[in-house]
């Protein structure tokens, strides 16, 4: 049957295929359900319903995806147009059957629109999900009530509370998809399907289905995931709504969902999580570099050093299908490093996180070698040896002679001056920093350090590559510790001083954990190793850390650090550490005083915000939101507090400034002028 083009209203157009009307959304990049899209669909559905010659309706999207959700940029602004829940109800109420034709990612409101449709077909590569929880929200267009009615309480909890999308096949198995159709023939297959169901009555409406309550599944879910969801408001609201789907009539469940959704939407957690969503995407944009800059091809990556860091870095590329040449100095170290990589892959496969053949496939892309000369055909070479300027300069001098013209030379240093490293080469424009976080195959953050001479296309290539290896990359300038570690410094200095003045490691850590950090500064020291950066002279004891290191209290690995550990690595406060601290206080003539939690917050967290403001002032970060991204993805800053710079604003900038002044810190100019939040 020939198609006939009909109406076009903004991003929505319709096409007539005989007695089937296809409603098409064309709203790049992701067909978010903004006001114009919602209004256009509503008008088209009304029009179709009024036309007795139309037997069925298909809803599909142009471009890369079916609706990827509500338009997040509209949140917090006055509502315009048809509300999304009304649109979903309107589709569901249509007396003409409606079929959702899904490709790409049917997420959030997109999945809810599909649930309002009477039937759903999808291509095999499609995924469906309700990730609202990751924005501090819940599916607020009926999703919490409809999804459980289709897939059951247990599956709905997984999808709604964890927010992870599922592939079309799993969605079909769960009853969410009625038919998997051809990858290349979505529209034609959806129209054919629509014709098959056009005459069927009654029209199946999800709201008419029942789902039995399943309190056991709810309890089991809480037990399994409670710890991971600590501190977040949205998961509990999601759980309550899903449970309500089994307990309340549909309309009551919807009213409950609405109330919970509005509470979350107006709360600070969702504002923070939405901020991070956009901040993460903003971070990919490079000031002063044209987004159309042609990129250099990176078909092979070289990694120097097969230790924990080098191995983890290499895994990122192998997992993304990019061949890697990895260099070590000794055969034994090379074998050990590649062995660990293989075991890491196999452990992931055993846990079901990777398909069975993935470890072999990834490792087949790896070329281990003992010779730097073998890096000659690499397009990007990342040096990941230990932090020593002399060693790094030596390596870059040699690389300069070996690497092919146009190859990008990167250092994984976490502190050292990239410009000084670049200066030993004849191609400083090709040099930059790629600071991965440990474990490098897991942590999402990548600080990309832009040297004074780094060429724009080098920077743009590495930022694009970061996305390919699924990292969140942030551009940093050359300064001691770049963005993340530089902000760690004032926190550590103050934490140490607070110990001397009367606080305990437990108290300081407790304040940080209560704030939402995965661990406090002293727990982190014990995990990383108290001996890291230690001068290794047991006779030279200048601070508490030296004293601990000298006694072999190197942290978790030794069963003792700032805490004592049992064989399961459970920490308990250490009487010995208390003695050491007391002895230091006595030596320095300090009388301990009670320290309030509020002082710990001001001196260890406000000081980080202050450092962040200085980083911005010096142009070492492009924007405040980049700093937030660094802390959320690199250091476990609770995403529901939106990163240090966002948090300072929700805490109240005046309060932060007053706190800093109270404890005698020079306040960064930008904090007072507001420049620090741009
Ligand atoms: C919801 O639905 C609430 C309802 O339950 C209830 C309402 C009453 N809105 O990520 P990308 C932009 S909440 C606005 O780089 P990818 C994004 O900012 C929503 N904008 O692409 C970026 O802009 P720019 C539930 C959005 O291919 C551009 O699109 N849905 C939205 O790597 C490209 O994005 C979600 O949470 C949006 N919904 O990944 C899904 N989505 O180019 C959120 C994207 O200016 N989205 N943009 O920087 C995603 O997870 C990913 O974007 C997606 C594509 C997987 C779709």
XYZ file of C-alpha atoms in Angstrom, residues 112-435:
324
model
C 5.470 5.184 29.827
C 4.102 6.322 26.461
C 4.718 2.778 25.201
C 2.830 1.425 28.241
C -0.095 3.710 27.420
C -0.184 2.207 23.914
C -2.214 -0.964 23.558
C 0.564 -2.951 21.906
C 4.332 -2.673 21.711
C 6.700 -3.955 19.037
C 10.462 -3.398 19.039
C 13.575 -4.086 17.023
C 16.073 -6.527 18.609
C 18.625 -3.791 19.403
C 16.118 -1.655 21.347
C 16.293 -1.243 25.111
C 13.502 -0.239 27.455
C 13.717 1.171 30.924
C 12.692 3.624 33.571
C 15.884 5.370 34.699
C 14.099 8.251 36.484
C 15.516 7.088 39.817
C 18.949 8.168 38.541
C 17.584 11.687 38.310
C 16.218 11.459 41.850
C 12.702 10.881 40.488
C 10.251 8.088 39.780
C 8.337 7.279 36.603
C 5.667 9.915 37.037
C 3.458 9.359 34.024
C 1.827 6.207 35.336
C 4.915 4.025 34.968
C 4.987 2.855 38.573
C 1.408 1.602 38.241
C 1.453 0.266 34.688
C 4.853 -1.448 34.552
C 4.157 -3.801 37.516
C 0.819 -4.701 35.903
C 2.739 -5.904 32.858
C 5.983 -7.405 34.205
C 5.032 -8.168 37.825
C 6.181 -6.560 41.076
C 9.583 -8.244 41.189
C 10.685 -7.245 37.676
C 9.201 -3.786 38.122
C 11.247 -3.245 41.289
C 14.430 -4.093 39.396
C 13.562 -1.821 36.517
C 12.152 1.135 38.436
C 14.248 1.201 41.614
C 17.593 0.326 40.042
C 16.792 2.173 36.832
C 18.737 -0.130 34.499
C 17.209 -0.611 31.034
C 16.630 -4.101 29.647
C 17.126 -5.344 26.066
C 14.121 -5.987 23.798
C 14.435 -9.754 24.143
C 14.220 -9.600 27.946
C 11.353 -7.115 27.626
C 9.535 -9.583 25.358
C 10.151 -12.412 27.831
C 8.709 -10.234 30.586
C 5.617 -9.425 28.516
C 6.515 -5.805 27.912
C 7.007 -6.302 24.166
C 4.378 -8.112 22.110
C 6.569 -8.810 19.115
C 10.219 -8.416 18.145
C 10.304 -7.165 14.560
C 12.960 -6.756 11.879
C 15.888 -4.485 12.693
C 15.580 -2.791 9.302
C 11.804 -2.986 8.857
C 10.358 -1.479 12.018
C 7.765 0.729 10.374
C 6.516 -1.829 7.857
C 6.365 -4.577 10.488
C 4.612 -2.300 12.967
C 2.008 -1.374 10.340
C 1.473 -5.055 9.520
C 1.103 -5.815 13.229
C -1.336 -2.916 13.606
C -3.506 -4.361 10.826
C -3.527 -7.758 12.577
C -4.817 -6.256 15.810
C -6.987 -3.515 14.329
C -10.240 -5.384 14.714
C -9.552 -7.096 18.041
C -11.866 -6.159 20.877
C -11.686 -5.464 23.720
C -8.647 -3.276 23.259
C -6.103 -4.346 25.916
C -5.427 -1.533 28.378
C -2.743 -1.961 30.989
C -4.793 -0.093 33.592
C -7.420 -2.848 33.432
C -4.955 -5.542 34.453
C -4.410 -6.682 38.013
C -1.157 -7.431 39.723
C -1.028 -9.363 42.980
C 0.768 -7.699 45.889
C 4.151 -9.290 46.573
C 5.385 -8.108 49.973
C 8.050 -10.816 50.002
C 9.588 -9.519 46.776
C 9.539 -5.998 48.244
C 11.249 -7.130 51.448
C 13.822 -9.196 49.555
C 14.569 -6.242 47.302
C 15.125 -3.941 50.283
C 17.414 -6.491 51.884
C 19.530 -6.963 48.777
C 19.849 -3.347 47.716
C 19.251 -1.287 50.881
C 22.921 -0.524 51.499
C 23.596 0.657 47.972
C 20.598 2.990 48.083
C 21.535 4.551 51.435
C 21.031 8.310 51.526
C 18.863 8.518 48.398
C 15.188 9.542 48.706
C 13.939 8.371 45.299
C 14.472 4.585 45.618
C 12.245 4.344 48.691
C 9.521 6.366 46.959
C 9.854 4.084 43.904
C 9.509 0.993 46.105
C 6.428 2.431 47.827
C 4.781 3.182 44.470
C 5.516 -0.258 43.009
C 4.158 -1.886 46.168
C 1.073 0.326 45.870
C 0.446 -1.030 42.364
C -0.335 -4.395 43.968
C -2.301 -2.949 46.850
C -4.397 -0.088 45.491
C -6.877 0.333 42.668
C -5.237 1.884 39.582
C -6.535 5.425 40.094
C -5.511 5.486 43.773
C -2.082 4.187 42.810
C -1.751 6.941 40.235
C -2.715 9.589 42.804
C -0.073 8.196 45.164
C 2.527 8.175 42.371
C 1.745 11.812 41.534
C 2.116 12.923 45.127
C 5.447 11.095 45.509
C 6.702 12.373 42.154
C 5.971 16.009 43.031
C 7.709 15.674 46.403
C 10.816 14.309 44.703
C 10.678 16.817 41.866
C 10.596 19.740 44.320
C 13.349 18.312 46.534
C 17.051 19.162 46.510
C 18.197 15.618 45.669
C 16.538 15.527 42.268
C 17.752 19.054 41.505
C 21.277 17.838 42.310
C 20.985 14.691 40.194
C 19.525 16.592 37.250
C 22.385 19.060 37.596
C 24.885 16.201 37.347
C 23.087 14.740 34.306
C 23.607 17.951 32.359
C 27.006 18.679 33.959
C 28.332 15.346 32.734
C 27.320 16.158 29.171
C 28.524 19.755 29.432
C 31.938 18.533 30.582
C 32.503 16.980 27.155
C 32.468 20.459 25.606
C 35.862 22.116 25.340
C 36.224 25.860 25.690
C 37.940 27.422 22.712
C 37.803 24.267 20.585
C 35.420 24.093 17.650
C 33.146 21.028 18.083
C 33.679 20.352 14.374
C 37.473 19.985 14.825
C 38.595 16.935 12.789
C 39.772 14.183 15.110
C 42.903 12.068 14.805
C 42.301 8.384 14.156
C 43.112 6.149 17.121
C 43.266 2.558 15.935
C 45.919 1.254 18.314
C 46.812 2.364 21.826
C 50.107 1.828 23.623
C 50.293 1.595 27.417
C 53.589 1.815 29.263
C 53.464 -0.069 32.555
C 51.482 -3.233 33.231
C 50.928 -2.556 36.928
C 47.509 -2.017 38.472
C 47.088 1.313 36.723
C 48.499 0.390 33.307
C 46.562 -2.876 33.220
C 43.300 -1.156 34.166
C 43.859 1.547 31.546
C 44.548 -1.059 28.856
C 41.343 -2.937 29.763
C 39.242 0.140 28.965
C 40.437 0.124 25.383
C 40.332 -3.643 24.914
C 36.731 -3.681 26.160
C 35.895 -1.051 23.555
C 37.492 -3.178 20.813
C 40.648 -1.049 20.443
C 43.906 -3.077 20.139
C 46.513 -2.309 22.810
C 50.267 -2.827 22.964
C 51.391 -2.981 26.599
C 55.032 -2.556 27.625
C 56.828 -3.634 30.794
C 60.515 -3.800 31.681
C 60.646 -7.390 32.959
C 58.969 -10.504 31.583
C 57.766 -11.469 35.053
C 56.010 -8.150 35.618
C 54.502 -8.302 32.160
C 53.132 -11.805 32.768
C 51.816 -10.826 36.180
C 50.082 -7.731 34.771
C 48.453 -9.447 31.818
C 47.471 -12.378 34.088
C 45.637 -9.974 36.408
C 43.860 -8.405 33.430
C 42.664 -11.805 32.253
C 41.513 -12.771 35.738
C 39.597 -9.478 36.059
C 37.801 -10.181 32.802
C 37.069 -13.754 33.813
C 35.716 -12.657 37.191
C 33.332 -10.255 35.418
C 32.224 -13.015 33.061
C 31.694 -15.400 35.997
C 29.450 -12.796 37.642
C 27.465 -12.545 34.420
C 28.590 -8.961 33.736
C 30.237 -10.027 30.472
C 29.228 -12.654 27.926
C 31.198 -15.904 28.147
C 33.442 -15.247 25.111
C 34.252 -11.628 26.054
C 37.467 -12.263 28.062
C 39.105 -14.145 25.165
C 37.903 -11.575 22.676
C 39.336 -8.693 24.699
C 42.638 -10.407 25.500
C 43.132 -11.327 21.828
C 43.454 -7.603 21.142
C 46.387 -7.284 23.545
C 50.036 -7.357 22.450
C 52.402 -7.626 25.445
C 56.012 -6.613 24.844
C 59.249 -5.704 26.610
C 60.286 -3.184 23.995
C 59.256 0.470 23.798
C 60.121 0.289 20.088
C 56.976 -1.784 19.576
C 54.931 1.358 20.227
C 55.947 2.792 16.865
C 52.604 1.982 15.245
C 50.428 3.295 18.105
C 48.198 6.341 17.599
C 47.976 7.099 21.304
C 50.557 6.140 23.917
C 49.722 6.401 27.615
C 52.551 6.305 30.101
C 51.483 4.752 33.435
C 54.688 4.260 35.392
C 55.326 5.555 38.936
C 55.259 9.225 39.867
C 58.800 10.413 39.278
C 59.517 13.373 37.047
C 62.956 12.043 36.048
C 61.554 8.685 34.948
C 58.708 10.329 33.045
C 61.037 12.732 31.257
C 63.250 9.843 30.254
C 60.302 7.893 28.855
C 58.948 10.880 26.916
C 62.377 11.598 25.450
C 62.521 8.020 24.190
C 58.924 8.089 22.992
C 59.626 11.220 20.997
C 62.138 9.210 18.986
C 59.926 6.117 18.630
C 56.337 7.347 18.177
C 55.083 7.981 14.668
C 54.329 11.556 13.603
C 50.891 12.620 14.834
C 50.765 10.065 17.648
C 49.287 11.452 20.861
C 51.539 11.108 23.909
C 49.777 11.037 27.276
C 50.899 10.739 30.869
C 48.724 9.225 33.565
C 50.369 11.358 36.231
C 48.099 12.496 39.037
C 50.182 15.503 40.158
C 53.138 16.231 37.926
C 53.556 19.145 35.544
C 52.528 18.090 32.032
C 54.221 21.107 30.461
C 57.552 20.055 31.934
C 57.054 16.548 30.536
C 55.967 17.901 27.124
C 59.030 20.143 26.996
C 61.405 17.188 26.635
C 59.745 16.303 23.314
C 59.904 18.076 19.980
C 56.124 17.810 19.761
C 54.626 19.408 22.888
C 51.386 19.979 20.955
C 50.848 16.212 20.891
C 51.286 15.815 24.652
C 48.616 15.908 27.363
C 47.628 14.249 30.634
C 45.146 11.410 30.933
C 44.597 10.953 34.635
